PDB file of C-alpha atoms in Angstrom:
ATOM      1  CA  MET T  21      20.379 -24.795 -20.133  1.00 40.00           C
ATOM      2  CA  HIS T  22      21.623 -23.763 -17.132  1.00 39.00           C
ATOM      3  CA  SER T  23      20.875 -25.325 -14.323  1.00 36.00           C
ATOM      4  CA  LYS T  24      18.917 -22.875 -11.635  1.00 37.00           C
ATOM      5  CA  LYS T  25      19.621 -22.097  -8.225  1.00 34.00           C
ATOM      6  CA  LYS T  26      17.507 -20.411  -5.583  1.00 37.00           C
ATOM      7  CA  VAL T  27      19.502 -18.223  -2.734  1.00 40.00           C
ATOM      8  CA  LEU T  28      18.026 -14.886  -0.131  1.00 41.00           C
ATOM      9  CA  ALA T  29      19.298 -11.750  -0.910  1.00 44.00           C
ATOM     10  CA  ALA T  30      20.877 -11.402   2.048  1.00 41.00           C
ATOM     11  CA  ALA T  31      22.730 -13.909   1.467  1.00 41.00           C
ATOM     12  CA  LEU T  32      24.328 -12.844  -1.687  1.00 47.00           C
ATOM     13  CA  ALA T  33      24.963  -9.564   0.003  1.00 41.00           C
ATOM     14  CA  ALA T  34      26.186 -10.838   2.316  1.00 38.00           C
ATOM     15  CA  VAL T  35      29.170 -12.853  -0.293  1.00 38.00           C
ATOM     16  CA  ALA T  36      30.243  -9.683  -2.018  1.00 41.00           C
ATOM     17  CA  ALA T  37      31.238  -8.158   1.506  1.00 37.00           C
ATOM     18  CA  LEU T  38      33.477  -9.833   1.622  1.00 30.00           C
ATOM     19  CA  THR T  39      35.102  -9.530  -1.145  1.00 31.00           C
ATOM     20  CA  LEU T  40      36.304  -6.401   0.539  1.00 33.00           C
ATOM     21  CA  SER T  41      37.721  -3.792  -1.232  1.00 36.00           C
ATOM     22  CA  ALA T  42      40.168  -0.371  -0.645  1.00 37.00           C
ATOM     23  CA  CYS T  43      37.252   1.357  -1.355  1.00 56.00           C
ATOM     24  CA  GLY T  44      35.595  -0.716   2.062  1.00 46.00           C
ATOM     25  CA  SER T  45      32.447  -3.406   1.189  1.00 39.00           C
ATOM     26  CA  GLY T  46      30.876  -5.003   3.427  1.00 39.00           C
ATOM     27  CA  GLY T  47      29.255  -3.462   6.510  1.00 38.00           C
ATOM     28  CA  ASP T  48      25.866  -4.182   8.428  1.00 39.00           C
ATOM     29  CA  SER T  49      23.875  -6.792   6.406  1.00 37.00           C
ATOM     30  CA  ALA T  50      20.899  -6.599   4.310  1.00 38.00           C
ATOM     31  CA  ASP T  51      17.633  -5.905   5.567  1.00 38.00           C
ATOM     32  CA  THR T  52      15.168  -8.410   7.048  1.00 33.00           C
ATOM     33  CA  SER T  53      12.704  -8.147   4.202  1.00 36.00           C
ATOM     34  CA  VAL T  54      15.228 -10.262   2.066  1.00 38.00           C
ATOM     35  CA  ALA T  55      14.968 -11.253  -1.389  1.00 40.00           C
ATOM     36  CA  GLU T  56      15.673 -14.673  -3.803  1.00 37.00           C
ATOM     37  CA  VAL T  57      16.886 -14.105  -6.421  1.00 38.00           C
ATOM     38  CA  SER T  58      17.651 -16.677  -9.376  1.00 37.00           C
ATOM     39  CA  THR T  59      21.346 -17.105 -10.409  1.00 36.00           C
ATOM     40  CA  GLU T  60      22.758 -18.741 -13.636  1.00 39.00           C
ATOM     41  CA  THR T  61      25.813 -20.863 -13.638  1.00 37.00           C
ATOM     42  CA  ASP T  62      27.325 -19.464 -16.260  1.00 49.00           C
ATOM     43  CA  SER T  63      28.078 -16.141 -13.860  1.00 61.00           C
ATOM     44  CA  LYS T  64      26.219 -14.215 -16.310  1.00 75.00           C
ATOM     45  CA  PRO T  65      27.329 -10.307 -14.122  1.00 84.00           C
ATOM     46  CA  ALA T  66      23.183  -9.261 -13.516  1.00 90.00           C
ATOM     47  CA  THR T  67      21.679 -11.928 -10.953  1.00 95.00           C
ATOM     48  CA  VAL T  68      17.307 -11.270 -11.545  1.00 96.00           C
ATOM     49  CA  LEU T  69      15.464 -10.805  -7.902  1.00 96.00           C
ATOM     50  CA  ASP T  70      12.756 -13.276  -8.013  1.00 94.00           C
ATOM     51  CA  GLN T  71      11.294 -10.966  -5.512  1.00 95.00           C
ATOM     52  CA  PRO T  72      12.182  -7.403  -6.740  1.00 97.00           C
ATOM     53  CA  PHE T  73      12.704  -4.717  -3.556  1.00 97.00           C
ATOM     54  CA  THR T  74      11.145  -1.507  -3.514  1.00 97.00           C
ATOM     55  CA  LYS T  75      12.316   1.481  -4.374  1.00 97.00           C
ATOM     56  CA  PRO T  76      13.907   2.617  -0.875  1.00 95.00           C
ATOM     57  CA  ASP T  77      11.473   5.590   0.477  1.00 93.00           C
ATOM     58  CA  LEU T  78      14.153   7.562   0.868  1.00 96.00           C
ATOM     59  CA  VAL T  79      14.426  11.718   1.162  1.00 97.00           C
ATOM     60  CA  LEU T  80      17.688  13.430   0.502  1.00 98.00           C
ATOM     61  CA  THR T  81      20.022  16.678  -0.695  1.00 98.00           C
ATOM     62  CA  ASP T  82      21.238  16.583  -4.484  1.00 98.00           C
ATOM     63  CA  THR T  83      23.994  18.186  -5.601  1.00 97.00           C
ATOM     64  CA  HIS T  84      22.047  21.654  -5.647  1.00 96.00           C
ATOM     65  CA  GLY T  85      21.619  22.484  -2.409  1.00 96.00           C
ATOM     66  CA  LYS T  86      17.420  20.634  -3.345  1.00 97.00           C
ATOM     67  CA  LYS T  87      14.996  18.393  -1.526  1.00 97.00           C
ATOM     68  CA  TYR T  88      14.801  14.775  -3.910  1.00 98.00           C
ATOM     69  CA  ASP T  89      11.857  12.574  -3.296  1.00 98.00           C
ATOM     70  CA  LEU T  90      14.000   8.834  -4.645  1.00 98.00           C
ATOM     71  CA  ARG T  91      10.889   7.896  -4.897  1.00 97.00           C
ATOM     72  CA  GLU T  92       8.851  10.784  -6.648  1.00 97.00           C
ATOM     73  CA  GLN T  93      10.981  11.809  -8.767  1.00 97.00           C
ATOM     74  CA  THR T  94      12.571   8.139 -10.467  1.00 98.00           C
ATOM     75  CA  LYS T  95       9.023   7.575 -10.466  1.00 98.00           C
ATOM     76  CA  GLY T  96       8.331   5.867 -14.650  1.00 98.00           C
ATOM     77  CA  LYS T  97      12.538   5.892 -15.084  1.00 98.00           C
ATOM     78  CA  PRO T  98      14.922   3.357 -15.063  1.00 98.00           C
ATOM     79  CA  VAL T  99      17.246   3.832 -12.489  1.00 98.00           C
ATOM     80  CA  LEU T 100      20.492   2.319 -11.270  1.00 98.00           C
ATOM     81  CA  ILE T 101      20.526   3.110  -7.594  1.00 98.00           C
ATOM     82  CA  TYR T 102      24.813   2.094  -5.917  1.00 97.00           C
ATOM     83  CA  PHE T 103      25.535   3.427  -2.529  1.00 97.00           C
ATOM     84  CA  GLY T 104      29.118   4.844  -2.269  1.00 94.00           C
ATOM     85  CA  TYR T 105      31.677   7.586  -1.666  1.00 93.00           C
ATOM     86  CA  THR T 106      33.391  10.206  -2.845  1.00 94.00           C
ATOM     87  CA  ASN T 107      37.015   9.295  -1.024  1.00 90.00           C
ATOM     88  CA  CYS T 108      36.579   6.329  -2.001  1.00 89.00           C
ATOM     89  CA  PRO T 109      40.321   4.801  -3.946  1.00 86.00           C
ATOM     90  CA  ASP T 110      39.202   2.198  -6.743  1.00 87.00           C
ATOM     91  CA  VAL T 111      35.037   0.682  -6.419  1.00 92.00           C
ATOM     92  CA  CYS T 112      32.969   3.455  -6.906  1.00 94.00           C
ATOM     93  CA  PRO T 113      34.762   5.715  -9.328  1.00 94.00           C
ATOM     94  CA  LEU T 114      35.366   2.363 -11.397  1.00 95.00           C
ATOM     95  CA  THR T 115      31.201   2.111 -11.142  1.00 96.00           C
ATOM     96  CA  MET T 116      30.582   5.061 -12.127  1.00 97.00           C
ATOM     97  CA  SER T 117      33.129   5.266 -14.569  1.00 97.00           C
ATOM     98  CA  ASN T 118      32.437   2.052 -16.393  1.00 97.00           C
ATOM     99  CA  ILE T 119      27.853   3.821 -16.231  1.00 98.00           C
ATOM    100  CA  ALA T 120      28.928   6.649 -17.894  1.00 98.00           C
ATOM    101  CA  ILE T 121      30.687   4.490 -20.663  1.00 98.00           C
ATOM    102  CA  ALA T 122      27.505   2.276 -21.115  1.00 98.00           C
ATOM    103  CA  LYS T 123      24.704   5.303 -21.590  1.00 98.00           C
ATOM    104  CA  ARG T 124      27.044   7.034 -23.000  1.00 97.00           C
ATOM    105  CA  ALA T 125      26.709   4.343 -26.035  1.00 97.00           C
ATOM    106  CA  LEU T 126      23.193   4.757 -25.952  1.00 97.00           C
ATOM    107  CA  PRO T 127      21.199   6.187 -28.437  1.00 97.00           C
ATOM    108  CA  ALA T 128      19.687  10.246 -26.985  1.00 97.00           C
ATOM    109  CA  ALA T 129      16.328   9.591 -26.474  1.00 97.00           C
ATOM    110  CA  ASP T 130      17.458   6.651 -24.323  1.00 97.00           C
ATOM    111  CA  GLN T 131      20.187   9.303 -22.628  1.00 97.00           C
ATOM    112  CA  GLU T 132      17.614  11.231 -21.024  1.00 97.00           C
ATOM    113  CA  LYS T 133      15.559   8.720 -19.721  1.00 97.00           C
ATOM    114  CA  LEU T 134      18.815   6.936 -18.157  1.00 98.00           C
ATOM    115  CA  GLN T 135      18.696   8.589 -14.213  1.00 98.00           C
ATOM    116  CA  VAL T 136      21.399   7.281 -12.316  1.00 98.00           C
ATOM    117  CA  VAL T 137      21.838   7.685  -8.686  1.00 98.00           C
ATOM    118  CA  PHE T 138      24.084   8.022  -6.496  1.00 98.00           C
ATOM    119  CA  VAL T 139      23.788   8.113  -2.674  1.00 97.00           C
ATOM    120  CA  THR T 140      26.551   9.231  -0.918  1.00 96.00           C
ATOM    121  CA  THR T 141      27.981   6.730   2.939  1.00 95.00           C
ATOM    122  CA  ASP T 142      30.670   8.895   3.482  1.00 93.00           C
ATOM    123  CA  PRO T 143      27.840  12.871   4.280  1.00 95.00           C
ATOM    124  CA  GLU T 144      30.139  14.308   6.759  1.00 92.00           C
ATOM    125  CA  ARG T 145      32.458  15.121   4.057  1.00 92.00           C
ATOM    126  CA  ASP T 146      30.299  14.513   1.416  1.00 95.00           C
ATOM    127  CA  THR T 147      28.580  17.380   0.572  1.00 96.00           C
ATOM    128  CA  PRO T 148      26.220  18.801  -2.286  1.00 97.00           C
ATOM    129  CA  ALA T 149      29.068  20.537  -3.793  1.00 96.00           C
ATOM    130  CA  SER T 150      31.628  18.133  -2.925  1.00 96.00           C
ATOM    131  CA  LEU T 151      29.481  15.167  -4.129  1.00 97.00           C
ATOM    132  CA  GLY T 152      28.137  16.987  -7.404  1.00 97.00           C
ATOM    133  CA  SER T 153      31.643  18.063  -8.190  1.00 96.00           C
ATOM    134  CA  TRP T 154      33.054  14.870  -7.852  1.00 97.00           C
ATOM    135  CA  LEU T 155      30.574  13.242  -9.722  1.00 97.00           C
ATOM    136  CA  LYS T 156      30.771  16.081 -13.092  1.00 95.00           C
ATOM    137  CA  ALA T 157      33.697  14.365 -14.137  1.00 94.00           C
ATOM    138  CA  GLN T 158      31.927  10.748 -14.317  1.00 95.00           C
ATOM    139  CA  ASP T 159      28.637  12.388 -15.974  1.00 97.00           C
ATOM    140  CA  PRO T 160      27.323  15.965 -15.629  1.00 95.00           C
ATOM    141  CA  ASP T 161      23.076  13.924 -15.314  1.00 97.00           C
ATOM    142  CA  PHE T 162      24.183  12.295 -12.991  1.00 98.00           C
ATOM    143  CA  THR T 163      21.970  12.587  -9.723  1.00 98.00           C
ATOM    144  CA  GLY T 164      24.020  12.597  -6.523  1.00 98.00           C
ATOM    145  CA  LEU T 165      22.377  11.930  -2.492  1.00 98.00           C
ATOM    146  CA  THR T 166      23.163  13.234   0.436  1.00 97.00           C
ATOM    147  CA  GLY T 167      22.462  14.454   3.916  1.00 97.00           C
ATOM    148  CA  ASP T 168      22.743  12.577   7.618  1.00 95.00           C
ATOM    149  CA  PHE T 169      23.765   8.857   7.984  1.00 95.00           C
ATOM    150  CA  PRO T 170      21.045   6.708  10.029  1.00 96.00           C
ATOM    151  CA  THR T 171      18.707   7.661   6.697  1.00 96.00           C
ATOM    152  CA  ILE T 172      20.778   6.583   4.393  1.00 96.00           C
ATOM    153  CA  GLN T 173      21.056   4.222   6.355  1.00 96.00           C
ATOM    154  CA  ALA T 174      17.647   3.251   6.337  1.00 96.00           C
ATOM    155  CA  GLY T 175      17.519   3.810   2.933  1.00 96.00           C
ATOM    156  CA  ALA T 176      20.495   1.392   2.313  1.00 96.00           C
ATOM    157  CA  ARG T 177      18.530  -1.280   4.283  1.00 95.00           C
ATOM    158  CA  GLN T 178      15.518  -1.712   2.182  1.00 95.00           C
ATOM    159  CA  ILE T 179      17.638  -2.722  -0.817  1.00 95.00           C
ATOM    160  CA  GLY T 180      19.569  -5.735   1.049  1.00 93.00           C
ATOM    161  CA  ILE T 181      22.330  -3.374   0.411  1.00 94.00           C
ATOM    162  CA  GLY T 182      24.332  -2.717   4.342  1.00 93.00           C
ATOM    163  CA  ILE T 183      26.649   0.186   5.315  1.00 92.00           C
ATOM    164  CA  ASP T 184      28.924   1.001   8.730  1.00 88.00           C
ATOM    165  CA  ALA T 185      29.328   4.705   9.014  1.00 84.00           C
ATOM    166  CA  PRO T 186      32.678   6.264   8.233  1.00 79.00           C
ATOM    167  CA  LYS T 187      35.451   5.458  10.352  1.00 82.00           C
ATOM    168  CA  LYS T 188      39.036   6.723  10.675  1.00 77.00           C
ATOM    169  CA  GLU T 189      42.290   4.521  10.744  1.00 76.00           C
ATOM    170  CA  LYS T 190      45.104   3.595  11.821  1.00 75.00           C
ATOM    171  CA  ASP T 191      46.587   5.955   9.245  1.00 77.00           C
ATOM    172  CA  GLY T 192      44.857   8.037   9.628  1.00 71.00           C
ATOM    173  CA  THR T 193      42.495   7.536   6.410  1.00 76.00           C
ATOM    174  CA  ILE T 194      39.092   7.761   6.365  1.00 76.00           C
ATOM    175  CA  VAL T 195      36.995   4.756   5.677  1.00 74.00           C
ATOM    176  CA  SER T 196      33.826   3.797   4.278  1.00 76.00           C
ATOM    177  CA  MET T 197      32.262   0.570   4.377  1.00 79.00           C
ATOM    178  CA  HIS T 198      29.575  -0.209   1.837  1.00 85.00           C
ATOM    179  CA  GLY T 199      27.826  -2.537  -0.320  1.00 85.00           C
ATOM    180  CA  ALA T 200      29.537  -3.040  -4.278  1.00 88.00           C
ATOM    181  CA  GLN T 201      26.197  -3.448  -6.053  1.00 95.00           C
ATOM    182  CA  VAL T 202      23.859  -1.591  -8.119  1.00 97.00           C
ATOM    183  CA  ILE T 203      20.343  -2.716  -8.317  1.00 98.00           C
ATOM    184  CA  ALA T 204      18.424  -1.970 -11.494  1.00 98.00           C
ATOM    185  CA  PHE T 205      14.846  -0.508 -10.608  1.00 98.00           C
ATOM    186  CA  SER T 206      12.180  -0.721 -13.598  1.00 98.00           C
ATOM    187  CA  PRO T 207      10.440   1.908 -15.262  1.00 98.00           C
ATOM    188  CA  LYS T 208       7.446  -0.673 -16.014  1.00 97.00           C
ATOM    189  CA  THR T 209       6.471  -1.435 -12.440  1.00 97.00           C
ATOM    190  CA  ASP T 210       9.404   0.813  -9.907  1.00 97.00           C
ATOM    191  CA  LYS T 211      10.847  -1.720  -8.326  1.00 98.00           C
ATOM    192  CA  GLY T 212      14.505  -3.148  -8.000  1.00 98.00           C
ATOM    193  CA  TYR T 213      15.028  -6.117 -10.238  1.00 98.00           C
ATOM    194  CA  VAL T 214      18.095  -7.010 -11.008  1.00 98.00           C
ATOM    195  CA  LEU T 215      21.844  -6.224  -8.112  1.00 97.00           C
ATOM    196  CA  TYR T 216      24.888  -6.139 -10.487  1.00 97.00           C
ATOM    197  CA  SER T 217      27.566  -7.083  -8.165  1.00 93.00           C
ATOM    198  CA  GLU T 218      31.474  -4.749  -8.026  1.00 91.00           C
ATOM    199  CA  ASP T 219      32.992  -6.804 -10.920  1.00 92.00           C
ATOM    200  CA  THR T 220      30.375  -5.357 -12.942  1.00 96.00           C
ATOM    201  CA  THR T 221      32.496  -4.476 -16.084  1.00 97.00           C
ATOM    202  CA  ALA T 222      31.060  -1.103 -18.527  1.00 97.00           C
ATOM    203  CA  GLU T 223      31.081  -3.916 -21.594  1.00 97.00           C
ATOM    204  CA  ASP T 224      28.401  -5.684 -19.714  1.00 97.00           C
ATOM    205  CA  TYR T 225      26.921  -3.031 -19.100  1.00 98.00           C
ATOM    206  CA  THR T 226      26.853  -1.477 -22.104  1.00 98.00           C
ATOM    207  CA  LYS T 227      25.037  -5.383 -23.296  1.00 97.00           C
ATOM    208  CA  ASP T 228      22.075  -5.079 -20.615  1.00 98.00           C
ATOM    209  CA  LEU T 229      20.845  -1.111 -20.897  1.00 98.00           C
ATOM    210  CA  PRO T 230      18.669  -0.716 -23.840  1.00 98.00           C
ATOM    211  CA  LYS T 231      16.966  -4.296 -21.625  1.00 97.00           C
ATOM    212  CA  LEU T 232      16.959  -1.861 -18.967  1.00 98.00           C
ATOM    213  CA  ILE T 233      15.247   0.864 -20.468  1.00 98.00           C
ATOM    214  CA  GLU T 234      13.082  -0.833 -21.904  1.00 97.00           C
ATOM    215  CA  GLY T 235      12.332  -3.181 -18.876  1.00 97.00           C
ATOM    216  CA  GLU T 236      13.243  -5.482 -19.655  1.00 97.00           C
ATOM    217  CA  THR T 237      14.809  -8.782 -18.180  1.00 95.00           C
ATOM    218  CA  PRO T 238      18.595  -8.590 -19.890  1.00 93.00           C
TER     219      PRO T 238
END
């Protein structure tokens, strides 16, 4: 049997924040109401939370320009939530692509059940139209949300993900620093109970999605 160890979700997020990419991961660390997680020593991609996160209380704007209440509109559904931005050169598009590939491997009925929500960390540039165009290339059924930055940042903190306001670098590029974790929410409890790092592959998601859709532990 593999031994288990308990760590704080905030500490886990901080470790992930140290692995910076061109996209920018890290920023403001997790919210003060941290959750314990169990990790296996064999480095499984999924980290199961001992104390699941409550779904963020977020009301933003979707890619059609309509109000989107995250809790209300994803209630009772299997959900993957990720915070990122469309101008990210690597981590964000790769993460969305990996999830899209895994989703396409599911039976049609399960594809309809799964909700994938991408919340921008760069709302000034990620308008509903531009966000919608970017996500359509990944999967037309992915939900994209934008709004004012303080609201988005507060929502991210509720699930232990830190983000900083976008800033311009010396070369003129604008970088959005953000935690690169994907959090899975159970259709049974509406709680965020599994966390995935930016290193999770399409194969990892393909293996785990059938269980996540049923609210089971991968």
